Each structure stands twice: as C-alpha cells, then as structure tokens.
XYZ file of C-alpha atoms in Angstrom:
389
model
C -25.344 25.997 -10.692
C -26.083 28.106 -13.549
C -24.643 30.854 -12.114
C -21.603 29.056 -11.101
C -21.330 28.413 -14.409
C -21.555 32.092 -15.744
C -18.814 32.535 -13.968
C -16.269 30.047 -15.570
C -13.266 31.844 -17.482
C -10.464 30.677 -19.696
C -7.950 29.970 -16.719
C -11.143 28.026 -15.461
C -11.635 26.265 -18.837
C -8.150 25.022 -18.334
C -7.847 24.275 -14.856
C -11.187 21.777 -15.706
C -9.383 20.623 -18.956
C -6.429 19.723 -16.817
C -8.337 17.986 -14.573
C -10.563 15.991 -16.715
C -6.694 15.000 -19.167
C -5.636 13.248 -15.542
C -9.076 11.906 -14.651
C -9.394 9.967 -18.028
C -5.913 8.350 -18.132
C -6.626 7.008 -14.529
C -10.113 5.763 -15.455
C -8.219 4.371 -18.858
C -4.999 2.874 -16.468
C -8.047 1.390 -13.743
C -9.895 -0.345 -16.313
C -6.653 -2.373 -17.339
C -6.434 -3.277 -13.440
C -7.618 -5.841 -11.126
C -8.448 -3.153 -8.901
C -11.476 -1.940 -10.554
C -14.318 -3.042 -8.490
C -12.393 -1.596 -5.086
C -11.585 1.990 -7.494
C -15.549 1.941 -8.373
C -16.941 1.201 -4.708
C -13.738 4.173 -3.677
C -15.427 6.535 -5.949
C -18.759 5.930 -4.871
C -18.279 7.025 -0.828
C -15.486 9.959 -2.575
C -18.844 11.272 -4.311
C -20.951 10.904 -1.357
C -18.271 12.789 0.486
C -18.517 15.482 -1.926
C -22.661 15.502 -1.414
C -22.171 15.577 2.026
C -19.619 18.775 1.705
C -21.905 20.783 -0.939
C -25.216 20.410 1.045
C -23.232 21.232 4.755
C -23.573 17.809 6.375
C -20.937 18.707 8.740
C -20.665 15.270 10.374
C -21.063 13.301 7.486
C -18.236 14.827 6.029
C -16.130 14.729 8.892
C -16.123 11.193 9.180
C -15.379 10.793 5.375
C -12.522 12.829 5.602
C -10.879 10.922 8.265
C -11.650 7.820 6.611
C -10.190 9.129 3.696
C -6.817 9.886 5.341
C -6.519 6.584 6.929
C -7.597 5.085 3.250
C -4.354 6.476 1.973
C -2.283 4.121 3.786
C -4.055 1.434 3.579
C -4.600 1.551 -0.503
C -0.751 2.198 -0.570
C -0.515 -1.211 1.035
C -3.012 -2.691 -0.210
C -3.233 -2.462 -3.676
C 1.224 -1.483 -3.968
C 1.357 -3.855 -7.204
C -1.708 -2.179 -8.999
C -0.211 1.080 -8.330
C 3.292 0.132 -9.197
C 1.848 -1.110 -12.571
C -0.374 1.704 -13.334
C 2.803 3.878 -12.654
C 5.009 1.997 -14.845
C 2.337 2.339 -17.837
C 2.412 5.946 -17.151
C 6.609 6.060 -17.453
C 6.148 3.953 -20.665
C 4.017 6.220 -21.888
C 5.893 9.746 -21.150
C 9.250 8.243 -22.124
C 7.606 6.438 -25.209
C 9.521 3.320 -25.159
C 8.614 0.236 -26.946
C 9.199 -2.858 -27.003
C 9.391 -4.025 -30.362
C 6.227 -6.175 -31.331
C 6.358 -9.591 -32.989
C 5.711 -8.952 -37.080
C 4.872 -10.872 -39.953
C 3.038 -14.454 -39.752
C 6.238 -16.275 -40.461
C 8.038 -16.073 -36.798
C 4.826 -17.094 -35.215
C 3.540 -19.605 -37.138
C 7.700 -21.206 -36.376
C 6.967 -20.078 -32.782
C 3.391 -22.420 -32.690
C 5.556 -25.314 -34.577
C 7.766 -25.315 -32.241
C 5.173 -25.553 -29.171
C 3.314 -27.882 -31.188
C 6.313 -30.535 -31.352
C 7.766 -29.881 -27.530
C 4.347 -30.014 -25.912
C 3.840 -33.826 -28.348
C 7.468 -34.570 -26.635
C 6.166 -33.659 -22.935
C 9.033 -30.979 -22.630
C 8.240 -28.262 -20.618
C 9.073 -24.601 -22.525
C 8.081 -21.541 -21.281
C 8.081 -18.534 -24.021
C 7.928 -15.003 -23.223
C 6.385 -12.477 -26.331
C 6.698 -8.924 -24.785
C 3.906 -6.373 -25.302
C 4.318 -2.516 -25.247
C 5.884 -2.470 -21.559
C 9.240 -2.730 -20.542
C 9.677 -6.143 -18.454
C 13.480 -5.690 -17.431
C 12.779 -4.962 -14.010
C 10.831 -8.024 -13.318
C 13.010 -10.522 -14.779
C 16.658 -11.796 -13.172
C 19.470 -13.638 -15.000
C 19.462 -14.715 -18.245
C 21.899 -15.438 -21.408
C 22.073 -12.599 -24.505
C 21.285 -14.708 -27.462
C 19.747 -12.050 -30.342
C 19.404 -15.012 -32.883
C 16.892 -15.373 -35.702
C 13.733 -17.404 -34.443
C 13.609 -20.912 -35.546
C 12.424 -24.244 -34.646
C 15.857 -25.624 -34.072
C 16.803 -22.564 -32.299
C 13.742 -23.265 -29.734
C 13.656 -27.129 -29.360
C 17.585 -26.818 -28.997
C 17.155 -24.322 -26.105
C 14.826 -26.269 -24.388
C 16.111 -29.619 -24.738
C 16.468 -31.553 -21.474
C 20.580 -31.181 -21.680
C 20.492 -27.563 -22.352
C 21.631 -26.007 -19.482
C 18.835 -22.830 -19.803
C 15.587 -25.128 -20.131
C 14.649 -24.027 -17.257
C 14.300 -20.794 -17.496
C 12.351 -18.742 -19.898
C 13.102 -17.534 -23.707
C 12.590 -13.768 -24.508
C 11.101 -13.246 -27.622
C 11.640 -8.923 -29.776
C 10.353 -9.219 -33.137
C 11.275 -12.714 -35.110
C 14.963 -12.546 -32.812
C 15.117 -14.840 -29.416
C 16.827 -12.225 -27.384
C 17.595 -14.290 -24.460
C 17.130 -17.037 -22.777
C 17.883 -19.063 -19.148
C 15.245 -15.799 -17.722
C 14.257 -16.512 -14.331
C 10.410 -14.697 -13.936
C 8.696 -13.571 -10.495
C 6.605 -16.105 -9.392
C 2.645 -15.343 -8.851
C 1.282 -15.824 -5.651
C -2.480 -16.352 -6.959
C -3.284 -20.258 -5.696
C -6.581 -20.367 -6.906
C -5.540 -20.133 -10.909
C -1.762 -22.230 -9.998
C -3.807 -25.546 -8.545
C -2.132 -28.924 -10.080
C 0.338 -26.790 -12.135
C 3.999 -26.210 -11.719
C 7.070 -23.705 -11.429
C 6.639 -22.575 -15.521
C 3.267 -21.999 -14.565
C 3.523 -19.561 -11.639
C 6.102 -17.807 -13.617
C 4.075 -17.346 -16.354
C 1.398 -15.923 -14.901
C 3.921 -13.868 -12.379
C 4.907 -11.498 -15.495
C 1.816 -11.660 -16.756
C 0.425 -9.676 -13.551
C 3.312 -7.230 -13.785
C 3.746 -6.667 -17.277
C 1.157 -6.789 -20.266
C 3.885 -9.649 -21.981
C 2.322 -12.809 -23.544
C 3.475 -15.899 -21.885
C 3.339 -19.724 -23.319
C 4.150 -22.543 -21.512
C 3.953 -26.158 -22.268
C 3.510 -28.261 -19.308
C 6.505 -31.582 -19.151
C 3.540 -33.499 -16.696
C 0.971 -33.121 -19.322
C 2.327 -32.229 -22.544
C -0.748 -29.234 -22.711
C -0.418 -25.714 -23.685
C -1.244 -22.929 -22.206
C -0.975 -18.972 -22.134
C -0.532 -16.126 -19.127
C -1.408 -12.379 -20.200
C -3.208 -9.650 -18.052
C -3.178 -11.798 -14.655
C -5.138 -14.959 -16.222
C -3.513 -18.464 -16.651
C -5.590 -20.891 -19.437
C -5.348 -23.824 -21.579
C -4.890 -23.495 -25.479
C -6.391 -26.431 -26.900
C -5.220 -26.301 -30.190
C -2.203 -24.957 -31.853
C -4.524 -22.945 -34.148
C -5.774 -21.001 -31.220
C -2.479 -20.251 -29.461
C -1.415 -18.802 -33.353
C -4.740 -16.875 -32.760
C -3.515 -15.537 -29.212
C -0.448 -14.311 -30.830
C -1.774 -12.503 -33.529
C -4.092 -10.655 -30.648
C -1.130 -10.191 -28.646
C 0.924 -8.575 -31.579
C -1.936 -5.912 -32.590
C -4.334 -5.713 -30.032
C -7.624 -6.168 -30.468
C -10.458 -2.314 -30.003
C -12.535 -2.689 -27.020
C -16.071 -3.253 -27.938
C -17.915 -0.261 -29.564
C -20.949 1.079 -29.358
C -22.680 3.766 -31.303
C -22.226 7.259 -30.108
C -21.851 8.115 -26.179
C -21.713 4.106 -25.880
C -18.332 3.460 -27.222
C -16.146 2.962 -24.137
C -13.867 5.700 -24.671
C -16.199 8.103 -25.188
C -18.337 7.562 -21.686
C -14.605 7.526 -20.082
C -14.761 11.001 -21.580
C -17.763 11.810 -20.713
C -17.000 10.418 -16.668
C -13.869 12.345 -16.558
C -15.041 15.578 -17.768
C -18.341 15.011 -15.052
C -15.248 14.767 -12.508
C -13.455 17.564 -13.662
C -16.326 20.044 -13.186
C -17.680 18.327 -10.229
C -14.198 18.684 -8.120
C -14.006 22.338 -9.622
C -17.591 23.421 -8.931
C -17.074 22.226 -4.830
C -13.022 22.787 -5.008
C -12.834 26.566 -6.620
C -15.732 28.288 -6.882
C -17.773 26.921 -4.578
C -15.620 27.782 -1.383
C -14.167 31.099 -2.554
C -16.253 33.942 -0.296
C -17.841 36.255 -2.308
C -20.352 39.100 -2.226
C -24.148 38.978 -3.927
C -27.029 41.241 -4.329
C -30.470 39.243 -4.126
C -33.937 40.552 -4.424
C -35.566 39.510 -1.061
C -39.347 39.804 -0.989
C -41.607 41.339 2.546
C -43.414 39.430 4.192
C -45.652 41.304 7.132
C -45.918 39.144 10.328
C -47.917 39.377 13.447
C -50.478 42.211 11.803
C -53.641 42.749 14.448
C -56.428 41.055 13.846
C -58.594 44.122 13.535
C -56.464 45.107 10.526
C -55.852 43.993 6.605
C -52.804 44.256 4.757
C -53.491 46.568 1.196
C -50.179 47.187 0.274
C -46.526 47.042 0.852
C -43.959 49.390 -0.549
C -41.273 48.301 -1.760
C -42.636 44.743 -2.125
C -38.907 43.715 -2.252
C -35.891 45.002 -1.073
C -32.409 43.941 -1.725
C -30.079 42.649 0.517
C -26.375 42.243 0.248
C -24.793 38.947 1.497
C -21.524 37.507 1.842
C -20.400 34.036 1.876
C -19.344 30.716 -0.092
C -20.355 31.060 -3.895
C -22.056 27.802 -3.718
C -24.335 29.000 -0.698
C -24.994 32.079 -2.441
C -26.667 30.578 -5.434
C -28.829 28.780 -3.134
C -29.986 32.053 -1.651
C -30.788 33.654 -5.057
C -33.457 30.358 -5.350
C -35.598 31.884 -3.230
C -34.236 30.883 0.612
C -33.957 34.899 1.219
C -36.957 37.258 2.529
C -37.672 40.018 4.723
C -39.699 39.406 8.005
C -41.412 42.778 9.512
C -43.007 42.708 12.757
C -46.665 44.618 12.394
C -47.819 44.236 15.950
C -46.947 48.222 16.655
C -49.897 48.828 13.614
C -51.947 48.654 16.513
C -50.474 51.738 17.847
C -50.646 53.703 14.375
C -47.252 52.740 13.049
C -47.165 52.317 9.101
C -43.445 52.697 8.635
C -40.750 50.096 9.534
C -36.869 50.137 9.705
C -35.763 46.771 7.932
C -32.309 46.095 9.755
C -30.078 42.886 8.813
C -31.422 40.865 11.861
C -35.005 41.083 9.714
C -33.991 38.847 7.268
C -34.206 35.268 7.190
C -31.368 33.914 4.482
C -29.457 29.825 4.793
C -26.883 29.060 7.326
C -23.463 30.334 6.601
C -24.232 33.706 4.915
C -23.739 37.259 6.516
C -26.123 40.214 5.388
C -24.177 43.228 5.049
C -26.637 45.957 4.064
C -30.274 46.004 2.790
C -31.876 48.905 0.494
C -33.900 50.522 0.706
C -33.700 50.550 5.190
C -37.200 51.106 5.580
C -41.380 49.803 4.297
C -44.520 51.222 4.388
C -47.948 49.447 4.691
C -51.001 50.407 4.160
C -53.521 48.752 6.048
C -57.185 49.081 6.304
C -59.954 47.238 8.805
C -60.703 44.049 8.747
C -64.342 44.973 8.854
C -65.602 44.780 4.960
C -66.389 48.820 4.141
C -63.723 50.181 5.870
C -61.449 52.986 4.577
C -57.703 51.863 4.268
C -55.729 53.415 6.442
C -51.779 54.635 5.106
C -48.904 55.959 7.009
C-alpha cells in the first residue's frame, strides 16, 4: 500500500478528490432517504466484492459481479421514488432554486390561529408550507390566489361552501399562493390507519418533497403534521408553532466533538471510498514492471555436505504484472530456489533461470541478475575443510 501510495500524483490527487466530492453528496442525499438501511447492507457486499477482487478470489468475485448487474435493475425498480427524489435534490441544488421560506413570527403564529379555530370547528384544512424543493411537479390543479396570509383569508378558503376546501392551500412566505391543490396520495397503510383523504395527501408530498404539511382532521377536530415521509399528531397549538419554526430554519444535525460530528465522518467515509475505488480501480490493475531483491535459498544439498556460504545471497529479479500484486511481492513472497543435488558431483556454480524463482500467482519474471551463484560447501563431518567452487 505504501508504495501505491508513493506513487499518487496531482492528476491522481484529483481524480480521488473527484471521487470522494460525488461520494459525500450521495452519502449526504442517502441519509435524507428511507433507503438507508438497503444503501448500508448494498455497500457492505460492494466492499466485500472489492476484498474479493484485491486478494484474487476469482469466484467470489464472479458471482458478485453478476449479482451486481442484475442489482441494477432491480434497485431501479425498486427503490424508483428514492432515486427520483435524490435526483430532484441534486437539480435543486445545481440550478439553485428556492422556494421562498416562511419569515417572521407574525404569518405563523396567524397560520396556528387559524388551525387552532378550524380544528375547534371540526373543519377539515389541509395546509401546505414548502421547504427548499420545488413541489410543482407533484401537485395538479389548483386556483392562483398570491394574497396576504390571514385568518379570514384561511377559514374563508376552507369553509364548507367554498368550492376549494377540498383541496390544499399553498403557502411562499406570509402570501397563500394557491389554493383548491390536489396532492399525490401516499400509499403507506401502516401510518394512514383510521385517517382520511387530507391525510394520505399530506403525507403523499411529504414523501416526495421536503414541504411541511398540516392537516386538521373534520372526524376528529385533531391536528396533525406530514414532513420527511412521517404522519403525527400535534397536540397542542404551541407545538405545531414549534414545527413551523423548525420547518422555516432547519434545525443542525446533532454534533459531536471532532471526527464525531456527522459531517465530518461523512467526510471521512467518502474520502475512505475515494481511495479505496482508486487504489483497486487505477493503480492497482495497471501492469507494470518492478525490481525486487529476492533472497537464495539452497535446496536438496547432500547429506554429506554443509552449506558455508552463498554468493550473492540475493539476486534481483524483474517482474511484471498488476501494481497491486507487485507490492505484495516486494513483502517478501519472492525467492530464489537452487537445486544442490549435483554438489555431489563437484558442482559449486549454478545458473539461476526465471523458472528458479518462486514469486505469487499472476506475475511474470522477466530477467534475474546476476544469472548465476556460487556455494561453498564443506563436510558435514565437524573438522572438515570447506570445500569452494
């Protein structure tokens, strides 16, 4: 690894930078999703499949990969809303348009009023307060209004003989901007049991959209409030003022001190990524050339004989292959195997050839230098003179 890393230029540098930019705005975008657990347990088998590539475990991989390919489709399908979501934040982003944000305490303490007396009347209202998204595209119909917010203004729009109570109001800034909106309905049964049409409606945006919706049920006079996929019951109006407030300026995810504050582990994970995917990506799989220092080792010497000396000790040997198999091979997997058995016969000098030496799977030994070793051996019998060649 280190010498992976001594490697790493500029254009590298960047390429990594790049890399770890994209990584952290997904991990930021998945985090807002409820497709986290499914992107966490993706990521784990992805780096397994990675493991499996770096150390050669040919099957292993194999079957990840095709997995992988099928996955595709199947995420496409599966999770199509997430994605069409996390895309949309992304085009809100790049194109920098805003919605404009409710201000000032004044419109939403008259919005809470207003809830306050239709929810004591058992009229059903359903208010939408739009976030930093762009919620056009999910709504259908509705009446351009662009009048001043007041509690007239509401209970007037969602009196029984109005012909828009029905539908939802659109809230930008302290103006209604139109009302008589017809929302897409959310198909999640387990949070809609024993509520009604304003409800699923409500909490339909609310999946698509980071808007704020309020809705005060006609059955049960109660309040309640859809944002980020979740439908529950305000109690009180203090708390739905509360929930607004939130809703207008955000509140920071929790902090922690140093490399525990959120943001900075996402930074942290992303980078990791980045230089994770380049290490097995780039270098790792580009072929290369190396020169390692391979130590002799003298086999099969007669027993009649001792080994005194070997010269050179090492050699070096020249090998070509994948950079990442290559720094494996400068760890010590390389050395240089010579067959004694011809001592026997007076031989003291052997030709080290590429077949002599033993190196990892998937590398090719061009050359080795010096070609040939000398031993000097002597008798195994204690006293006896060494014997050179």
């Amino acid at each position: 690894m280190i010498e992976l890393l001594r490697d790493v230029g500029l254009l590298d540098l960047i390429d990594i930078g790049v890399v770890a930019v994209l990584a952290w705005v997904g991990l930021r975008l998945v985090r807002r999703t409820r497709a986290r657990p499914a992107m966490l347990g993706l990521a784990t088998l992805f780096g397994i499949y990675l493991v499996a590539r770096q150390f050669g475990l040919g099957l292993t991989a194999a079957i990840f990969q095709a997995f992988f390919a099928v996955l595709v489709l199947v995420i496409v399908v599966v999770f199509q809303d997430d994605l069409r979501r996390i895309f949309e934040q992304v085009g809100a982003w790049v194109s920098r348009r805003r919605v404009e944000e409710v201000t000032g305490a004044g419109p939403i303490e008259v919005l809470v009023s207003a809830i306050e007396q239709l929810a004591a009347k058992r009229t059903g209202a359903l208010v939408v307060v739009p976030g930093r998204e762009p919620i056009d595209r999910h709504v259908e119909g509705g009446i351009e209004l662009d009048g001043r917010i007041s509690e007239p203004l509401l209970l007037s729009l969602f009196d029984d003989s109005s012909p828009g109570h029905d539908g939802a109001v659109v809230l930008s800034g302290d103006r209604v901007s139109r009302f008589a909106l017809h929302l897409p309905l959310s198909a999640d049964r387990d949070q809609l049991v024993g509520v009604g049409t304003r409800h699923a409606a409500a909490l339909g945006l609310s999946e698509r959209t980071d808007a704020l919706c309020v809705v005060v049920s006609e059955e049960r006079g109660t309040i309640s409030i859809a944002s980020g996929g979740r439908l529950r019951e305000v109690g009180r109006p203090r708390a739905l003022a509360i929930e607004l407030r939130r809703h207008r300026r955000p509140p920071r995810e929790p902090q922690g001190r140093g490399w525990l504050q959120p943001r900075f582990r996402d930074a942290l994970l992303a980078v990791g990524i980045a230089a994770g995917l380049w290490v097995v990506q780039v270098p790792g799989s580009v072929v290369t050339e190396a020169e390692v220092e391979a130590p002799v080792i003298v086999e099969k010497l007669p027993e009649e004989f001792r080994l005194e000396a070997i010269e050179p000790k090492t050699v070096t040997v020249r090998l070509t292959g994948r950079r990442r198999d290559l720094v494996l091979a400068r760890q010590g997997q390389v050395e240089v195997r010579v067959d004694a058995l011809l001592a026997r016969l007076g031989r003291r000098s052997f030709s080290v050839s590429p077949e002599l030496v033993a190196h990892p799977d998937g590398l090719e030994v061009t050359s080795v230098q010096p070609s040939r070793v000398k031993i000097s051996i002597g008798s195994a019998e204690p006293g006896a003179p060494a014997k050179d060649g």
